[in-house]
Short mmCIF file of C-alpha atoms in Angstrom, two decimals:
data_model
loop_
_atom_site.label_atom_id
_atom_site.label_comp_id
_atom_site.label_asym_id
_atom_site.label_seq_id
_atom_site.Cartn_x
_atom_site.Cartn_y
_atom_site.Cartn_z
CA ASP E 1 281.51 205.12 105.18
CA GLY E 2 279.43 202.88 102.97
CA ASP E 3 281.90 200.02 103.35
CA GLN E 4 281.99 200.30 107.19
CA GLU E 5 285.73 199.67 107.28
CA LEU E 6 288.55 201.40 109.14
CA GLU E 7 292.08 201.41 107.76
CA VAL E 8 294.84 201.39 110.36
CA ASP E 9 298.59 201.86 109.99
CA LEU E 10 300.59 199.56 112.24
CA GLY E 11 304.00 201.05 111.60
CA GLY E 12 304.12 200.51 107.86
CA TRP E 13 301.96 197.42 108.07
CA ARG E 14 298.47 198.41 106.93
CA ALA E 15 295.38 196.52 108.02
CA VAL E 16 291.60 196.87 108.10
CA ILE E 17 289.00 196.66 110.85
CA VAL E 18 285.60 195.60 109.53
CA LEU E 19 283.10 197.62 111.55
CA GLY E 20 279.58 196.69 112.55
CA GLY E 21 280.24 193.13 113.69
CA ALA E 22 279.74 191.60 117.11
CA ASP E 23 283.19 192.74 118.31
CA ASP E 24 282.35 196.33 117.40
CA GLU E 25 278.93 196.52 119.06
CA ARG E 26 280.17 197.30 122.54
CA PHE E 27 282.24 200.25 121.22
CA ASN E 28 279.32 201.71 119.24
CA PRO E 29 276.13 201.13 121.21
CA PRO E 30 272.81 202.30 119.74
CA SER E 31 271.37 205.65 120.78
CA ALA E 32 267.95 205.97 122.41
CA GLY E 33 266.49 206.02 118.89
CA GLY E 34 268.32 202.85 117.92
CA ASP E 35 270.85 204.49 115.58
CA ARG E 36 274.59 203.88 115.74
CA LYS E 37 277.30 206.40 114.90
CA LYS E 38 278.78 206.39 111.41
CA PRO E 39 282.53 205.70 111.09
CA SER E 40 283.14 209.34 110.14
CA GLU E 41 281.51 210.36 113.45
CA ARG E 42 283.71 207.97 115.41
CA PHE E 43 287.15 208.33 113.89
CA ALA E 44 289.43 210.93 112.29
CA ASP E 45 292.85 210.80 110.64
CA GLY E 46 295.56 210.47 113.25
CA ASP E 47 293.39 208.80 115.89
CA VAL E 48 295.05 205.99 117.85
CA VAL E 49 293.16 202.75 118.38
CA LYS E 50 294.25 199.57 120.15
CA VAL E 51 294.00 196.46 117.97
CA ILE E 52 294.90 192.78 118.04
CA ALA E 53 295.18 190.09 115.41
CA PHE E 54 291.68 188.91 114.56
CA PRO E 55 290.78 186.19 117.11
CA ALA E 56 289.93 183.50 114.58
CA THR E 57 288.51 180.40 116.21
CA LEU E 58 286.53 177.44 114.95
CA GLY E 59 283.52 178.88 113.13
CA ASN E 60 284.75 182.46 113.65
CA LEU E 61 286.94 183.27 110.66
CA PRO E 62 288.00 186.84 109.84
CA PRO E 63 285.50 188.69 107.66
CA LYS E 64 286.41 189.65 104.11
CA ALA E 65 287.59 193.24 103.72
CA LYS E 66 287.29 195.37 100.58
CA HIS E 67 290.23 197.63 101.35
CA GLY E 68 292.92 195.19 102.38
CA ASP E 69 293.90 191.58 102.88
CA ARG E 70 294.97 191.91 106.49
CA VAL E 71 292.09 192.06 108.96
CA VAL E 72 292.53 192.97 112.63
CA SER E 73 290.09 193.54 115.45
CA PHE E 74 289.66 196.07 118.20
CA ALA E 75 291.44 194.92 121.34
CA PRO E 76 288.91 193.54 123.79
CA GLY E 77 287.63 196.00 126.34
CA ALA E 78 287.28 195.47 130.05
CA GLU E 79 285.44 192.40 131.26
CA GLY E 80 283.01 192.08 134.11
CA ALA E 81 280.88 189.81 136.23
CA VAL E 82 277.59 190.26 138.04
CA VAL E 83 276.05 188.05 140.73
CA VAL E 84 272.53 188.54 142.09
CA ILE E 85 271.58 186.60 145.25
CA ASP E 86 268.46 186.47 147.41
CA PRO E 87 269.97 186.64 150.93
CA ARG E 88 266.95 184.92 152.48
CA THR E 89 267.07 181.76 150.35
CA ARG E 90 270.59 182.13 148.83
CA GLU E 91 269.12 181.45 145.41
CA VAL E 92 271.33 182.86 142.65
CA LEU E 93 268.75 184.89 140.76
CA ALA E 94 271.09 185.96 137.97
CA MET E 95 274.73 185.63 137.03
CA ILE E 96 276.83 187.13 134.23
CA GLY E 97 280.25 185.60 133.66
CA GLY E 98 281.57 188.18 131.22
CA TYR E 99 280.98 190.08 127.99
CA ARG E 100 283.20 188.09 125.66
CA LYS E 101 283.32 184.33 125.31
CA VAL E 102 286.67 182.66 125.84
CA ALA E 103 287.74 179.39 124.26
CA GLY E 104 287.10 176.61 126.75
CA GLY E 105 284.62 178.74 128.64
CA LEU E 106 285.28 181.12 131.52
CA ASN E 107 282.64 182.16 133.99
CA ARG E 108 284.36 185.08 135.68
CA ALA E 109 281.68 185.29 138.37
CA MET E 110 282.71 181.87 139.67
CA ALA E 111 286.28 181.38 138.51
CA ALA E 112 288.03 184.76 138.31
CA LYS E 113 289.96 185.33 141.53
CA ARG E 114 290.71 189.02 141.84
CA GLN E 115 291.66 191.45 144.59
CA PRO E 116 288.57 193.03 146.20
CA GLY E 117 290.40 196.14 147.36
CA SER E 118 288.33 198.18 149.80
CA ALA E 119 285.30 195.95 149.24
CA PHE E 120 286.97 193.69 151.83
CA LYS E 121 286.90 196.39 154.53
CA PRO E 122 283.39 195.53 155.83
CA ILE E 123 284.75 192.11 156.82
CA VAL E 124 287.61 193.77 158.72
CA TYR E 125 285.23 196.14 160.50
CA ALA E 126 282.78 193.32 161.26
CA ALA E 127 285.61 191.43 162.98
CA ALA E 128 286.40 194.61 164.92
CA LEU E 129 282.77 195.01 166.02
CA ALA E 130 282.62 191.34 167.04
CA SER E 131 285.71 191.83 169.21
CA GLY E 132 283.80 194.34 171.34
CA ARG E 133 286.71 196.80 171.14
CA PHE E 134 285.29 198.95 168.35
CA THR E 135 281.98 200.60 167.53
CA PRO E 136 280.82 202.81 164.65
CA ALA E 137 281.65 205.78 166.92
CA SER E 138 285.17 204.67 167.80
CA ILE E 139 287.76 207.33 166.99
CA VAL E 140 290.79 206.20 164.99
CA ASN E 141 293.45 208.60 163.75
CA ASP E 142 293.78 208.93 159.98
CA SER E 143 297.50 209.58 159.93
CA PRO E 144 300.60 208.11 158.28
CA GLU E 145 302.14 205.04 159.90
CA VAL E 146 304.97 202.71 158.93
CA TYR E 147 304.72 198.92 159.36
CA ASP E 148 307.99 197.07 158.70
CA LEU E 149 309.02 199.58 156.01
CA TRP E 150 305.49 199.58 154.50
CA LYS E 151 303.85 203.00 154.58
CA PRO E 152 300.20 202.68 153.43
CA GLU E 153 298.63 205.60 151.58
CA ASN E 154 295.05 206.77 151.21
CA SER E 155 293.52 206.96 147.75
CA HIS E 156 294.23 210.71 147.80
CA LYS E 157 297.93 210.39 148.51
CA GLY E 158 299.39 212.70 151.13
CA THR E 159 296.02 213.73 152.60
CA PHE E 160 294.91 212.76 156.08
CA GLU E 161 291.84 213.77 158.10
CA GLY E 162 293.10 213.19 161.62
CA PRO E 163 290.75 211.59 164.17
CA VAL E 164 287.66 210.11 162.48
CA ARG E 165 284.81 207.87 163.57
CA LEU E 166 284.80 204.33 162.16
CA ARG E 167 281.55 205.01 160.28
CA GLN E 168 283.21 207.94 158.50
CA ALA E 169 286.29 205.86 157.74
CA LEU E 170 284.23 203.15 156.05
CA ALA E 171 282.07 205.62 154.13
CA LYS E 172 285.13 207.45 152.80
CA SER E 173 287.16 204.24 152.45
CA ILE E 174 290.13 205.55 154.45
CA ASN E 175 292.98 203.07 154.13
CA THR E 176 295.06 204.10 157.14
CA VAL E 177 292.16 203.58 159.52
CA ALA E 178 291.34 200.13 158.12
CA ILE E 179 294.96 199.06 158.62
CA LYS E 180 295.07 200.37 162.19
CA VAL E 181 291.87 198.48 162.99
CA MET E 182 293.33 195.35 161.39
CA HIS E 183 296.52 195.80 163.43
CA ASP E 184 294.40 195.81 166.58
CA VAL E 185 292.09 192.86 165.85
CA GLY E 186 294.72 190.87 163.94
CA PRO E 187 294.73 189.52 160.37
CA ASP E 188 293.85 186.04 161.65
CA ALA E 189 290.52 187.26 163.02
CA ALA E 190 289.58 188.90 159.71
CA ALA E 191 290.70 185.92 157.62
CA GLU E 192 288.84 183.46 159.84
CA LEU E 193 285.67 185.54 159.68
CA ALA E 194 285.99 185.66 155.89
CA ALA E 195 286.19 181.86 155.85
CA GLN E 196 283.08 181.65 158.03
CA LEU E 197 281.31 183.94 155.54
CA GLY E 198 282.08 181.44 152.78
CA ILE E 199 285.25 182.85 151.22
CA ALA E 200 287.12 179.63 150.51
CA SER E 201 289.99 181.30 148.65
CA LYS E 202 293.23 181.33 150.63
CA LEU E 203 293.85 184.80 152.04
CA PRO E 204 297.13 186.35 153.20
CA ARG E 205 297.23 186.78 156.95
CA THR E 206 299.01 190.10 156.80
CA LEU E 207 298.01 193.71 157.45
CA SER E 208 297.59 194.30 153.71
CA LEU E 209 294.48 192.10 153.85
CA ALA E 210 292.73 195.17 155.30
CA LEU E 211 293.05 196.74 151.83
CA GLY E 212 291.85 193.62 150.03
CA SER E 213 295.20 192.14 149.00
CA GLY E 214 293.77 188.63 148.95
CA GLU E 215 291.94 187.24 145.93
CA VAL E 216 288.28 186.24 145.89
CA THR E 217 285.68 185.43 143.26
CA PRO E 218 282.66 187.68 142.71
CA LEU E 219 280.41 184.84 143.86
CA GLU E 220 282.34 184.41 147.14
CA LEU E 221 282.28 188.10 147.99
CA THR E 222 278.63 188.60 147.04
CA ASN E 223 277.53 185.66 149.16
CA ALA E 224 279.62 186.95 152.07
CA TYR E 225 277.69 190.21 151.92
CA ALA E 226 274.48 188.18 151.75
CA THR E 227 275.36 186.84 155.20
CA PHE E 228 275.42 190.43 156.50
CA ALA E 229 271.99 191.04 154.98
CA ALA E 230 270.71 187.75 156.44
CA GLY E 231 271.55 188.78 160.01
CA GLY E 232 274.74 186.74 160.30
CA GLN E 233 273.28 183.48 158.95
CA TYR E 234 275.57 181.80 156.41
CA ALA E 235 274.32 179.44 153.72
CA PRO E 236 275.93 178.44 150.41
CA PRO E 237 274.58 179.87 147.16
CA ARG E 238 271.91 177.78 145.44
CA PHE E 239 271.86 177.40 141.66
CA VAL E 240 269.33 174.57 141.34
CA THR E 241 266.17 174.55 143.43
CA GLU E 242 264.23 171.76 141.74
CA LEU E 243 264.82 168.74 139.50
CA PRO E 244 262.25 166.53 137.73
CA GLY E 245 262.25 164.25 140.77
CA GLY E 246 261.28 167.06 143.13
CA ALA E 247 262.73 169.95 145.09
CA MET E 248 266.42 169.98 145.98
CA ALA E 249 267.35 169.65 149.63
CA VAL E 250 268.23 172.96 151.25
CA GLU E 251 271.42 173.08 153.30
CA ALA E 252 270.71 174.44 156.75
CA SER E 253 272.07 177.90 157.48
CA ARG E 254 274.34 178.50 160.45
CA GLU E 255 275.04 181.59 162.51
CA VAL E 256 278.59 182.83 161.93
CA MET E 257 278.05 186.33 163.30
CA SER E 258 275.65 187.68 165.88
CA PRO E 259 272.57 189.36 164.39
CA ALA E 260 273.54 192.54 166.24
CA VAL E 261 277.01 192.70 164.67
CA ALA E 262 275.55 191.92 161.24
CA TYR E 263 273.03 194.74 161.61
CA VAL E 264 275.56 197.31 162.81
CA ILE E 265 278.06 196.63 159.99
CA THR E 266 275.19 196.73 157.48
CA ASP E 267 274.04 200.06 158.90
CA MET E 268 277.60 201.38 158.62
CA MET E 269 277.60 200.37 154.94
CA ARG E 270 274.49 202.49 154.41
CA SER E 271 276.73 205.52 154.96
CA VAL E 272 278.84 204.46 151.96
CA VAL E 273 275.77 205.15 149.82
CA GLU E 274 274.35 208.05 151.79
CA GLN E 275 277.52 210.12 152.09
CA GLY E 276 280.52 208.14 150.90
CA THR E 277 282.02 206.66 147.75
CA ALA E 278 278.76 205.29 146.29
CA THR E 279 276.38 208.27 146.48
CA LYS E 280 275.30 207.75 142.85
CA ALA E 281 273.19 204.83 144.10
CA LYS E 282 270.99 207.27 146.04
CA SER E 283 269.27 208.00 142.72
CA LEU E 284 267.37 204.72 143.12
CA GLY E 285 265.48 206.12 146.11
CA VAL E 286 265.68 202.94 148.21
CA THR E 287 267.69 201.87 151.24
CA ILE E 288 270.99 200.39 150.08
CA ALA E 289 274.05 199.25 152.02
CA GLY E 290 277.25 198.42 150.19
CA LYS E 291 280.91 199.04 149.56
CA THR E 292 283.06 200.09 146.64
CA GLY E 293 286.45 198.54 145.98
CA THR E 294 289.45 199.31 143.79
CA SER E 295 292.66 197.30 143.75
CA ASN E 296 296.15 198.66 143.10
CA ASP E 297 296.53 200.55 139.81
CA ALA E 298 292.79 200.15 139.12
CA ARG E 299 293.25 196.54 138.03
CA ASP E 300 289.94 195.56 139.66
CA THR E 301 286.88 197.66 140.44
CA TRP E 302 283.97 196.48 142.57
CA PHE E 303 280.68 197.40 144.08
CA VAL E 304 278.68 195.01 146.22
CA GLY E 305 275.37 196.44 147.36
CA MET E 306 272.37 195.06 149.16
CA THR E 307 268.80 195.66 150.17
CA PRO E 308 266.95 193.41 152.62
CA ASN E 309 265.80 191.31 149.64
CA VAL E 310 268.69 191.18 147.19
CA VAL E 311 272.47 191.39 147.08
CA ILE E 312 274.21 192.38 143.84
CA GLY E 313 277.96 192.06 143.34
CA VAL E 314 279.72 193.67 140.37
CA TRP E 315 283.35 193.27 139.29
CA VAL E 316 284.95 195.02 136.30
CA GLY E 317 288.54 194.55 135.13
CA ASN E 318 290.78 193.28 132.35
CA ASP E 319 291.29 189.56 131.86
CA ASP E 320 295.07 190.03 131.72
CA ASN E 321 295.01 191.92 135.05
CA SER E 322 296.37 195.06 133.42
CA PRO E 323 295.44 198.49 134.85
CA MET E 324 292.27 200.01 133.42
CA GLY E 325 293.54 203.57 133.55
CA ARG E 326 293.29 206.76 135.53
CA GLY E 327 289.94 207.47 137.13
CA GLU E 328 288.64 203.90 136.97
CA VAL E 329 287.41 203.16 140.51
CA GLY E 330 284.60 201.12 142.01
CA GLY E 331 282.25 204.07 142.40
CA VAL E 332 282.70 205.05 138.75
CA THR E 333 283.27 201.80 136.88
CA ALA E 334 281.36 199.06 138.75
CA LEU E 335 278.62 201.03 140.50
CA PRO E 336 276.65 201.93 137.31
CA ALA E 337 276.11 198.22 136.54
CA PHE E 338 274.73 197.74 140.06
CA ILE E 339 272.39 200.69 139.64
CA GLU E 340 271.03 199.45 136.30
CA THR E 341 270.61 195.90 137.61
CA LEU E 342 268.73 196.94 140.74
CA LYS E 343 266.64 199.45 138.79
CA ALA E 344 265.51 196.66 136.43
CA MET E 345 264.25 194.74 139.48
CA ALA E 346 261.89 197.60 140.41
CA PRO E 347 262.88 197.51 144.10
CA ARG E 348 260.59 198.62 146.90
CA ASN E 349 262.04 200.74 149.68
CA GLN E 350 262.46 198.59 152.79
CA SER E 351 264.57 199.04 155.89
CA PHE E 352 266.87 196.41 157.34
CA LEU E 353 265.14 194.98 160.41
CA ARG E 354 266.87 195.83 163.66
CA PRO E 355 267.34 192.69 165.80
CA PRO E 356 267.43 192.46 169.60
CA GLY E 357 270.84 193.34 171.01
CA VAL E 358 271.16 196.64 169.15
CA VAL E 359 270.79 199.94 170.98
CA THR E 360 271.01 203.58 169.90
CA ALA E 361 272.65 206.57 171.50
CA ASP E 362 273.00 210.26 170.65
CA ILE E 363 276.70 210.85 170.04
CA ASP E 364 278.95 213.85 169.49
CA LEU E 365 280.27 213.88 165.92
CA VAL E 366 283.79 214.96 166.88
CA THR E 367 284.58 212.77 169.87
CA GLY E 368 282.22 209.83 169.41
CA LEU E 369 281.15 210.26 173.03
CA LEU E 370 277.60 210.84 174.22
CA ALA E 371 276.33 214.22 173.09
CA ALA E 372 275.98 216.78 175.85
CA PRO E 373 272.46 217.98 176.69
CA GLY E 374 271.75 221.10 174.70
CA ALA E 375 274.41 220.37 172.05
CA PRO E 376 273.90 222.52 168.93
CA ALA E 377 272.18 221.02 165.90
CA LYS E 378 274.44 219.25 163.40
CA THR E 379 277.04 218.49 166.07
CA HIS E 380 275.48 215.17 167.09
CA MET E 381 273.68 212.17 165.58
CA THR E 382 271.93 208.96 166.54
CA GLU E 383 274.29 205.99 166.27
CA VAL E 384 273.68 202.24 166.57
CA PHE E 385 275.68 199.97 168.87
CA VAL E 386 275.88 196.35 169.84
CA ASP E 387 274.32 196.31 173.30
CA GLY E 388 276.96 196.94 175.96
CA THR E 389 279.39 198.84 173.69
CA ALA E 390 277.79 202.31 173.60
CA PRO E 391 279.86 205.13 175.13
CA THR E 392 279.08 206.24 178.67
CA GLU E 393 281.21 209.39 178.85
CA VAL E 394 279.61 212.70 177.84
CA ALA E 395 281.40 215.00 175.39
CA PRO E 396 281.95 218.66 176.30
CA LEU E 397 279.82 221.25 174.58
CA PRO E 398 281.57 223.06 171.72
CA GLY E 399 283.86 225.69 173.26
CA GLU E 400 283.92 224.07 176.70
CA VAL E 401 287.32 223.27 178.17
CA ASP E 402 288.05 219.82 179.50
CA ALA E 403 291.35 218.10 180.33
CA GLN E 404 291.98 217.15 176.73
CA THR E 405 291.12 220.46 175.08
CA PHE E 406 293.06 222.39 177.77
CA VAL E 407 296.25 220.54 176.87
CA THR E 408 295.82 220.93 173.11
CA ASP E 409 294.86 224.60 173.46
CA GLU E 410 297.89 225.38 175.62
CA TYR E 411 300.50 223.34 173.81
CA GLY E 412 299.06 222.75 170.35
CA ASP E 413 300.83 223.64 167.12
CA GLU E 414 298.73 226.76 166.72
CA ALA E 415 299.63 228.21 170.13
CA GLU E 416 301.78 231.30 170.18
CA ALA E 417 305.40 230.77 171.13
CA PRO E 418 306.27 232.09 174.62
CA PRO E 419 308.21 235.36 174.72
CA PRO E 420 312.01 234.96 174.78
#
């Protein structure tokens, strides 16, 4: 213990890890009282640790060890990036390019192109809203489907919820629904909207784009969300606002999405936090809209969240694009960094301002149609719509028979078989 060294056996090749240095700090953070665990509290005989040859670089030679000549280092842990943008001015308020420095420099926030996974779905749904063919109350069937031998799965493989409203599908990040929406509006529409939102990276114009199969940088995706928060007004991110000669010129913003569409998709993303995959963020006690994302095999985890005044994008993954392991998803791995970042900014609770062109209607939770007068509590809710897209048909009261329920009652799977 006194030497702060760990002996490791690499298959008959013994080596030493010198503990307590900069590479070890992230694996042994201080407690609330400032103390760190002793080696005997961290390791026991037979434990398995992942190591690499000591990354000696100019000015970073391996430390001297008392218990061996060969010195190795803990394998680097996951990396990450954080981008904080003011959606009103597009000033980049803060940016973290990673935990560990890389020879030659690598700012992962600006240069690491990674798959956004489900964090791309708000762009797909925004394109659907803009088409006028979908609303937050639109019913889409969560069911298996095959597209040219590709059978997409939900994150909980083999489970399907049947007909769901689009708001539910986004909150729960249902893959099959996102793909069916993409199939309807077309990959071109989603990719072109992404380009309008400032995503310059080339995206595949295939159905898999609905699940975030393209690659984007954290800066691109965070600024795209900033356009939602800014009511559909795009502007590039600003890193320098003033030089000794005076203030820098500000590039004029341009409308790439109607304020109504931007508001409705933002309001849908509030459900991700209120009742979906990012409920841990409710602990902050302020209005937050956002979306989690996890790419295949948990190679990338994301959370991009926003208030009316700030947008924070977080990416966590391995530099070599290897899987991070079971259970590593956006709501578990990336979301905590968002929560701590926003908490440090001492946010005030503010609502997103509703623009003209947005209307509300009381809808039935099962059908997405207008709720019937006298509908029981908890069977209906107030929903937002782009003006002109709200439903006009009234849903039957629970237990009432209409043309649709008559057919399913008479010939559904649960009906008794007729006598022989």
